[in-house]
Amino acid sequence: MQRFDVIVVGLGGIGSAAAFHLASRGARVLGLDRFPIAHDRGSSHGQTRLIRLAYFEHPDYVPLLRRAYALWHDLEARTGEPLLVESGLLMAGPGDGPVITGALASAAAHGLDVERLTAREACNRWPVFALPGSWEAVHERQAGYLFVERCVAAHAAAAERAGATLETAVQVHGWRTDGDGVIVTTDRGEWAADRLVLAPGPWAAGLLQLPALGLSVLRKSLFWYRPAAAASPSLAAGACPCFAFDAPAGFFYGFPSIDARGVKIAEHSGGRPVADPLNVDRTVDAAEEHAIESVIASHLPTLGSSRADHAVCLYTMSPDHHFVVGLHPDHDRVAIAAGFSGHGFKFASVMGEALADLALTASTPLPLGFLSPRRFC
Ligand SMILES: Cc1cc2nc3c(=O)[nH]c(=O)nc-3n(C[C@H](O)[C@H](O)[C@H](O)COP(=O)(O)OP(=O)(O)OC[C@H]3O[C@@H](n4cnc5c(N)ncnc54)[C@H](O)[C@@H]3O)c2cc1C
């Protein structure tokens, strides 16, 4: 049986980054995935992902985000690929709602450069937006988006250049500890390693051997709308920032038009439970489409409703909607990364670094104790 220093199970957003950081430190790495690199069956596809620093979910994420930005820019420099666009982000909603208060709290705690605007000031600056007069807005200039598939492919390519062996079309059945190592069982036989990193995205519940985590999977839809010619320039990347609306009907967000598909918009709240992530309905849901088009009519009226594309993607929710990252509570040779709860991609670069630390040294200087799996086990 072939033996490696570290096996990484899952080469999506998080696992591809872990494989890169491990291999670049000289570890002999085997990465395994069922699907091709940058596929569209898991959680890391659909053109773009928001990245932002004024993190309304919790200020403790901000130091990790600062490191994530630095590592994305480092990956761009290594690969020559543009990956991150700092387009700005306009967050809008009730002044006492979780998005505005949370973003301002993170900004205050960490001295972040954000601008607080009235709804009227925001609409005057970006006339594509229509916001109720009672709302407030926060503009974060350094926020923007990552090209999601490009990021996964860049980490995987950089991992291979650093010496990692990446095998796709391999279905991992399970794993067990064995003496001073770990054995991974697959449909192509068994592989052994000193350490294991598990980054299986929506398939985590079946692979982590930790039912106490209580992970669940939600089906989420992305919609693209092609603006009419007259509205195109003001909705294009460069003119229009990313946007997030804490609206009465839910939390909606989107991106300026960056290619012929136009403006991408999606709902972060809601979502249908998924029993089997290998068997997902990927057709357009009329109720979801109606909700998106209502938001467009209310807040982006010049965009119109000429739908150009649609995709389905999966969130893996933890019970408290915060990530689950750390050493496996029962096996200190195993590091786990799961439950990214629909907001994890922007962290993939720093999670790769943290997982490499955990696998190689059983600890990390990165401040991620608040994400430990032990809070559930
Ligand atoms: C619609 C949508 C919008 C989002 N928007 C944002 C955003 O704007 N900003 C943000 O930061 N985050 C966002 N997220 C969340 C973010 O994309 C995810 O948190 C992140 O991509 C999760 O990466 P992952 O590596 O855990 O999962 P994945 O990328 O799905 O990777 C898991 C990999 O493990 C492999 N695997 C699993 N089990 C096995 C097995 N048994 N054998 C072999 N291979 C296996 C899978 O094939 C897959 O490649 C969004 C997610 C979705 C779905």
Coordinates of C-alpha atoms and ligand atoms in Angstrom, one line a residue:
M1 CA 0.0 0.0 0.0
Q2 CA 1.4 3.4 -1.0
R3 CA 2.0 5.7 2.0
F4 CA 2.0 9.5 2.1
D5 CA 2.6 12.1 4.8
V6 CA -0.9 13.5 4.4
I7 CA -4.0 12.5 2.5
V8 CA -6.6 15.2 1.8
V9 CA -10.1 14.0 1.1
G10 CA -12.1 16.5 -1.0
L11 CA -10.4 18.8 -3.5
G12 CA -13.1 21.5 -3.6
G13 CA -12.7 25.0 -2.3
I14 CA -11.1 24.1 1.1
G15 CA -9.3 20.8 0.2
S16 CA -7.5 22.2 -2.8
A17 CA -6.1 25.0 -0.6
A18 CA -5.0 22.5 2.1
A19 CA -3.3 20.3 -0.6
F20 CA -1.4 23.4 -1.8
H21 CA -0.2 24.6 1.6
L22 CA 0.8 21.1 2.6
A23 CA 2.7 20.4 -0.5
S24 CA 4.4 23.8 -0.5
R25 CA 5.8 22.9 2.9
G26 CA 7.4 19.8 1.5
A27 CA 4.9 17.2 2.7
R28 CA 4.2 14.2 0.4
V29 CA 0.5 14.8 -0.3
L30 CA -2.2 12.7 -1.9
G31 CA -5.5 14.6 -2.7
L32 CA -8.6 12.6 -3.5
D33 CA -11.9 13.6 -5.1
R34 CA -14.8 11.9 -6.7
F35 CA -15.3 14.7 -9.3
P36 CA -12.9 16.6 -11.6
I37 CA -11.2 19.7 -10.2
A38 CA -13.5 22.8 -10.1
H39 CA -16.7 20.7 -10.8
D40 CA -20.2 21.9 -10.3
R41 CA -21.7 19.2 -8.1
G42 CA -20.7 20.5 -4.6
S43 CA -20.3 24.0 -3.1
S44 CA -17.6 25.7 -5.1
H45 CA -19.0 26.7 -8.4
G46 CA -21.2 29.4 -10.0
Q47 CA -18.7 32.1 -11.2
T48 CA -18.2 34.3 -8.1
R49 CA -18.1 34.4 -4.3
L50 CA -18.3 37.5 -2.1
I51 CA -15.3 38.4 0.0
R52 CA -15.6 41.2 2.7
L53 CA -13.8 42.2 5.9
A54 CA -16.6 43.9 7.9
Y55 CA -18.0 40.5 8.8
F56 CA -21.5 40.9 10.2
E57 CA -21.6 37.2 11.2
H58 CA -18.9 37.8 14.0
P59 CA -15.9 40.1 14.5
D60 CA -13.7 37.0 15.4
Y61 CA -13.6 36.2 11.6
V62 CA -11.8 39.5 10.8
P63 CA -8.2 38.4 11.6
L64 CA -8.8 35.2 9.5
L65 CA -10.1 37.4 6.7
R66 CA -7.1 39.6 6.7
R67 CA -4.9 36.6 6.3
A68 CA -7.3 35.2 3.6
Y69 CA -6.9 38.4 1.5
A70 CA -3.1 38.2 1.7
L71 CA -3.1 34.5 0.7
W72 CA -5.5 35.1 -2.2
H73 CA -3.2 37.9 -3.5
D74 CA -0.2 35.6 -3.0
L75 CA -1.9 32.8 -5.0
E76 CA -2.6 35.4 -7.8
A77 CA 1.1 36.3 -7.8
R78 CA 2.2 32.7 -8.0
T79 CA -0.2 31.6 -10.7
G80 CA -0.5 34.9 -12.7
E81 CA -4.3 34.4 -12.5
P82 CA -6.6 37.3 -11.5
L83 CA -8.7 35.8 -8.7
L84 CA -9.9 38.6 -6.5
V85 CA -11.7 41.8 -7.6
E86 CA -12.1 44.6 -5.0
S87 CA -15.3 46.0 -6.5
G88 CA -16.7 47.2 -3.2
L89 CA -19.9 46.0 -1.5
L90 CA -23.0 47.9 -0.5
M91 CA -24.8 46.3 2.4
A92 CA -28.3 47.7 3.0
G93 CA -31.1 47.1 5.4
P94 CA -32.8 48.2 8.6
G95 CA -30.3 50.2 10.7
D96 CA -31.0 47.9 13.7
G97 CA -30.9 44.6 11.6
P98 CA -28.2 42.0 11.9
V99 CA -26.4 42.9 8.7
I100 CA -25.9 46.7 9.4
T101 CA -25.3 46.3 13.1
G102 CA -23.0 43.3 12.6
A103 CA -20.9 44.9 9.9
L104 CA -20.5 48.1 11.9
A105 CA -19.6 46.1 15.0
S106 CA -16.8 44.3 13.1
A107 CA -15.6 47.5 11.6
A108 CA -15.4 49.2 15.0
A109 CA -13.7 46.3 16.7
H110 CA -11.0 46.0 14.0
G111 CA -10.7 49.6 12.7
L112 CA -11.9 48.7 9.3
D113 CA -12.5 51.3 6.6
V114 CA -16.2 51.3 5.9
E115 CA -18.6 54.1 5.0
R116 CA -22.0 54.5 6.6
L117 CA -24.6 56.0 4.3
T118 CA -28.3 56.8 4.4
A119 CA -30.4 55.0 1.8
R120 CA -30.8 58.3 -0.1
E121 CA -27.0 58.8 -0.2
A122 CA -26.5 55.3 -1.4
C123 CA -29.1 55.6 -4.2
N124 CA -27.7 59.0 -5.3
R125 CA -24.2 57.4 -5.6
W126 CA -25.4 54.2 -7.4
P127 CA -28.7 55.1 -9.1
V128 CA -29.2 51.4 -10.0
F129 CA -30.3 50.7 -6.4
A130 CA -33.7 51.5 -5.1
L131 CA -33.7 51.4 -1.2
P132 CA -36.5 52.2 1.2
G133 CA -35.9 55.6 2.9
S134 CA -36.0 53.9 6.3
W135 CA -32.9 51.7 5.5
E136 CA -29.3 52.4 6.2
A137 CA -26.3 51.3 4.2
V138 CA -22.7 50.4 4.7
H139 CA -20.2 50.5 1.9
E140 CA -17.0 48.5 2.1
R141 CA -14.5 49.5 -0.6
Q142 CA -12.1 46.6 -0.1
A143 CA -14.9 44.0 -0.4
G144 CA -15.5 42.3 -3.7
Y145 CA -15.6 38.9 -5.3
L146 CA -13.5 35.9 -6.1
F147 CA -13.7 33.9 -9.3
V148 CA -14.6 30.7 -7.6
E149 CA -13.8 27.9 -10.1
R150 CA -10.5 29.8 -11.0
C151 CA -9.5 29.8 -7.3
V152 CA -10.1 26.1 -6.9
A153 CA -8.2 25.3 -10.2
A154 CA -5.3 27.7 -9.1
H155 CA -4.9 26.0 -5.7
A156 CA -5.0 22.5 -7.3
A157 CA -2.5 23.5 -10.0
A158 CA -0.2 25.1 -7.5
A159 CA -0.5 22.0 -5.2
E160 CA 0.6 19.8 -8.2
R161 CA 3.5 22.1 -9.0
A162 CA 4.6 21.8 -5.4
G163 CA 4.6 18.0 -5.8
A164 CA 1.2 16.9 -4.6
T165 CA -0.5 13.9 -6.2
L166 CA -4.1 14.7 -7.0
E167 CA -6.4 11.8 -8.0
T168 CA -9.9 12.5 -9.2
A169 CA -12.6 10.0 -10.1
V170 CA -11.9 8.3 -6.7
Q171 CA -14.8 7.6 -4.4
V172 CA -13.7 7.6 -0.7
H173 CA -15.7 5.0 1.2
G174 CA -14.2 5.7 4.7
W175 CA -11.1 5.9 6.8
R176 CA -9.6 4.3 10.0
T177 CA -6.7 5.0 12.2
D178 CA -4.1 2.3 12.2
G179 CA -1.1 2.3 14.6
D180 CA 0.8 5.5 13.9
G181 CA -1.2 6.4 10.8
V182 CA -4.5 6.5 8.9
I183 CA -5.8 4.3 6.2
V184 CA -8.3 5.6 3.6
T185 CA -10.5 3.2 1.8
T186 CA -11.7 4.0 -1.7
D187 CA -13.2 2.3 -4.8
R188 CA -9.6 2.2 -6.1
G189 CA -8.1 0.5 -3.1
E190 CA -6.5 1.7 0.1
W191 CA -4.0 4.4 0.7
A192 CA -2.1 5.1 4.0
A193 CA -0.7 8.3 5.5
D194 CA 0.6 9.7 8.7
R195 CA -2.2 12.3 8.8
L196 CA -5.6 12.9 7.3
V197 CA -7.4 16.1 6.3
L198 CA -11.1 15.8 5.7
A199 CA -12.7 18.6 3.6
P200 CA -15.7 16.8 2.1
G201 CA -18.1 19.8 1.8
P202 CA -21.7 18.6 1.6
W203 CA -20.7 15.0 2.1
A204 CA -19.1 15.7 5.5
A205 CA -21.9 14.0 7.5
G206 CA -21.0 10.7 5.9
L207 CA -17.3 10.9 6.3
L208 CA -16.3 12.7 9.5
Q209 CA -17.5 10.0 11.9
L210 CA -18.9 12.8 14.1
P211 CA -22.8 12.6 14.1
A212 CA -22.8 15.1 17.1
L213 CA -21.9 17.9 14.7
G214 CA -25.5 17.9 13.4
L215 CA -24.6 19.1 9.9
S216 CA -27.4 19.5 7.3
V217 CA -27.4 20.3 3.6
L218 CA -29.4 23.0 1.8
R219 CA -30.1 23.5 -1.9
K220 CA -29.4 27.0 -3.0
S221 CA -30.1 28.6 -6.4
L222 CA -28.1 31.2 -8.3
F223 CA -29.8 33.4 -11.0
W224 CA -28.3 35.5 -13.7
Y225 CA -30.2 38.3 -15.5
R226 CA -29.0 40.1 -18.6
P227 CA -29.7 43.9 -18.3
A228 CA -31.3 45.8 -21.1
A229 CA -28.8 47.8 -23.2
A230 CA -29.6 51.1 -21.6
A231 CA -29.0 49.8 -18.0
S232 CA -25.9 47.8 -18.9
P233 CA -23.1 50.3 -18.2
S234 CA -24.4 51.2 -14.7
L235 CA -24.7 47.5 -13.7
A236 CA -21.3 46.5 -15.1
A237 CA -18.3 45.5 -13.1
G238 CA -16.3 48.7 -12.4
A239 CA -19.4 50.9 -12.1
C240 CA -21.6 48.8 -9.8
P241 CA -20.5 47.3 -6.5
C242 CA -21.6 43.9 -5.1
F243 CA -24.7 44.3 -3.1
A244 CA -26.5 42.7 -0.1
F245 CA -30.0 43.5 1.0
D246 CA -31.3 42.6 4.4
A247 CA -34.9 42.7 3.1
P248 CA -38.2 41.7 4.8
A249 CA -38.5 38.7 2.5
G250 CA -35.0 37.4 3.2
F251 CA -31.3 38.1 2.8
F252 CA -30.4 38.6 -0.9
Y253 CA -27.1 39.4 -2.5
G254 CA -25.5 39.8 -5.9
F255 CA -22.7 40.8 -8.2
P256 CA -22.2 43.3 -11.0
S257 CA -22.4 42.0 -14.6
I258 CA -19.0 40.5 -15.4
D259 CA -19.8 38.6 -18.6
A260 CA -22.6 38.0 -21.0
R261 CA -24.8 36.3 -18.4
G262 CA -25.2 39.6 -16.6
V263 CA -26.0 40.3 -13.0
K264 CA -25.9 37.3 -10.6
I265 CA -28.3 37.4 -7.7
A266 CA -29.2 34.8 -5.0
E267 CA -30.9 34.4 -1.7
H268 CA -28.7 33.5 1.3
S269 CA -31.7 32.8 3.6
G270 CA -34.1 29.9 3.0
G271 CA -33.2 26.9 0.9
R272 CA -34.6 23.4 0.6
P273 CA -33.1 20.5 2.7
V274 CA -31.1 17.9 0.7
A275 CA -31.2 14.3 1.8
D276 CA -28.6 13.0 -0.7
P277 CA -26.0 15.5 -2.1
L278 CA -25.4 13.1 -5.1
N279 CA -29.1 13.4 -6.0
V280 CA -30.2 17.0 -6.2
D281 CA -33.0 18.6 -8.2
R282 CA -31.2 21.2 -10.3
T283 CA -34.2 22.6 -12.1
V284 CA -35.5 26.2 -11.7
D285 CA -37.9 26.5 -8.7
A286 CA -40.7 28.9 -9.6
A287 CA -41.1 30.2 -6.1
E288 CA -37.4 30.9 -5.8
E289 CA -37.4 32.6 -9.2
H290 CA -40.4 34.7 -8.1
A291 CA -38.6 35.8 -4.9
I292 CA -35.5 36.9 -6.8
E293 CA -37.6 38.8 -9.4
S294 CA -39.5 40.6 -6.6
V295 CA -36.2 41.7 -5.1
I296 CA -35.1 42.9 -8.5
A297 CA -38.3 44.8 -9.0
S298 CA -38.0 46.4 -5.6
H299 CA -34.3 47.2 -5.4
L300 CA -32.7 46.9 -8.9
P301 CA -35.5 48.0 -11.1
T302 CA -33.5 48.8 -14.2
L303 CA -32.1 45.2 -14.4
G304 CA -35.4 43.7 -15.6
S305 CA -36.2 40.0 -15.6
S306 CA -34.5 38.5 -18.7
R307 CA -33.0 35.4 -17.1
A308 CA -29.8 34.3 -18.7
D309 CA -28.6 31.4 -16.5
H310 CA -29.3 29.5 -13.4
A311 CA -27.3 27.0 -11.2
V312 CA -27.9 25.0 -8.1
C313 CA -25.2 24.8 -5.4
L314 CA -25.1 23.3 -1.8
Y315 CA -24.7 24.9 1.6
T316 CA -23.5 22.6 4.5
M317 CA -25.0 24.1 7.6
S318 CA -23.7 23.7 11.1
P319 CA -26.2 24.1 14.0
D320 CA -24.8 27.6 14.8
H321 CA -24.0 28.6 11.2
H322 CA -20.3 29.0 12.1
F323 CA -17.6 26.8 10.6
V324 CA -16.3 23.6 12.1
V325 CA -12.5 23.5 11.8
G326 CA -9.9 21.8 14.0
L327 CA -8.5 18.5 15.0
H328 CA -11.0 15.6 15.1
P329 CA -12.1 15.3 18.8
D330 CA -11.4 11.5 18.8
H331 CA -8.4 11.3 16.5
D332 CA -5.6 13.9 16.7
R333 CA -4.1 12.6 13.4
V334 CA -7.2 13.9 11.6
A335 CA -8.0 17.5 10.8
I336 CA -11.5 18.4 9.7
A337 CA -13.0 21.4 7.9
A338 CA -16.8 21.3 7.5
G339 CA -20.1 23.2 8.0
F340 CA -19.1 26.3 6.1
S341 CA -22.8 27.3 6.3
G342 CA -22.9 29.2 3.0
H343 CA -20.1 31.7 3.8
G344 CA -16.9 29.8 3.7
F345 CA -15.3 30.2 0.3
K346 CA -13.7 33.6 1.0
F347 CA -11.8 31.8 3.8
A348 CA -10.5 28.9 1.6
S349 CA -7.0 30.3 1.3
V350 CA -6.5 30.8 5.1
M351 CA -8.3 27.5 5.9
G352 CA -5.8 25.7 3.7
E353 CA -3.0 27.3 5.7
A354 CA -4.7 26.4 9.0
L355 CA -5.3 22.8 7.9
A356 CA -1.7 22.4 6.9
D357 CA -0.6 23.7 10.4
L358 CA -3.0 21.3 12.1
A359 CA -2.0 18.3 10.0
L360 CA 1.7 18.9 10.3
T361 CA 2.1 20.3 13.9
A362 CA -1.3 19.5 15.5
S363 CA -1.8 23.2 16.2
T364 CA -2.1 26.5 14.5
P365 CA -1.2 30.1 15.4
L366 CA -4.2 31.3 13.4
P367 CA -7.1 32.4 15.8
L368 CA -9.6 29.7 15.0
G369 CA -10.4 28.3 18.4
F370 CA -13.9 29.7 18.1
L371 CA -14.5 27.3 15.2
S372 CA -13.4 24.1 17.1
P373 CA -15.5 21.0 16.6
R374 CA -15.3 20.5 20.3
R375 CA -18.1 23.0 20.8
F376 CA -20.5 20.3 19.6
C377 CA -18.8 17.1 20.9
Ligands
LIG1 C1 -24.9 29.3 -4.0 C2 -23.7 29.5 -3.0 C3 -23.3 30.8 -2.8 C4 -22.2 31.0 -1.9 N1 -21.7 32.3 -1.7 C5 -20.7 32.5 -1.0 C6 -20.1 33.7 -0.9 O1 -20.5 34.7 -1.6 N2 -18.9 33.9 -0.2 C7 -18.4 32.9 0.5 O2 -17.4 33.1 1.2 N3 -19.0 31.6 0.5 C8 -20.0 31.4 -0.2 N4 -20.6 30.2 -0.3 C9 -20.1 29.1 0.5 C10 -18.8 28.5 -0.1 O3 -18.9 28.4 -1.5 C11 -18.6 27.1 0.6 O4 -18.5 27.3 2.0 C12 -17.3 26.5 0.1 O5 -17.3 26.5 -1.3 C13 -17.2 25.1 0.7 O6 -16.1 24.4 0.2 P1 -15.8 22.9 0.5 O7 -14.4 22.6 0.1 O8 -16.2 22.7 2.0 O9 -16.9 22.1 -0.3 P2 -16.7 21.6 -1.9 O10 -16.1 22.7 -2.7 O11 -18.0 21.0 -2.3 O12 -15.7 20.4 -1.8 C14 -15.9 19.2 -1.2 C15 -15.2 18.2 -2.1 O13 -15.2 16.9 -1.5 C16 -15.4 15.9 -2.4 N5 -15.9 14.7 -1.8 C17 -16.8 14.7 -0.8 N6 -17.0 13.4 -0.4 C18 -16.2 12.6 -1.2 C19 -16.0 11.2 -1.2 N7 -16.6 10.4 -0.4 N8 -15.1 10.8 -2.1 C20 -14.4 11.6 -2.9 N9 -14.6 13.0 -2.9 C21 -15.5 13.5 -2.0 C22 -16.4 16.5 -3.4 O14 -16.5 15.9 -4.6 C23 -16.0 18.0 -3.4 O15 -15.1 18.2 -4.5 C24 -21.6 29.9 -1.2 C25 -22.1 28.6 -1.5 C26 -23.1 28.4 -2.4 C27 -23.6 27.0 -2.6

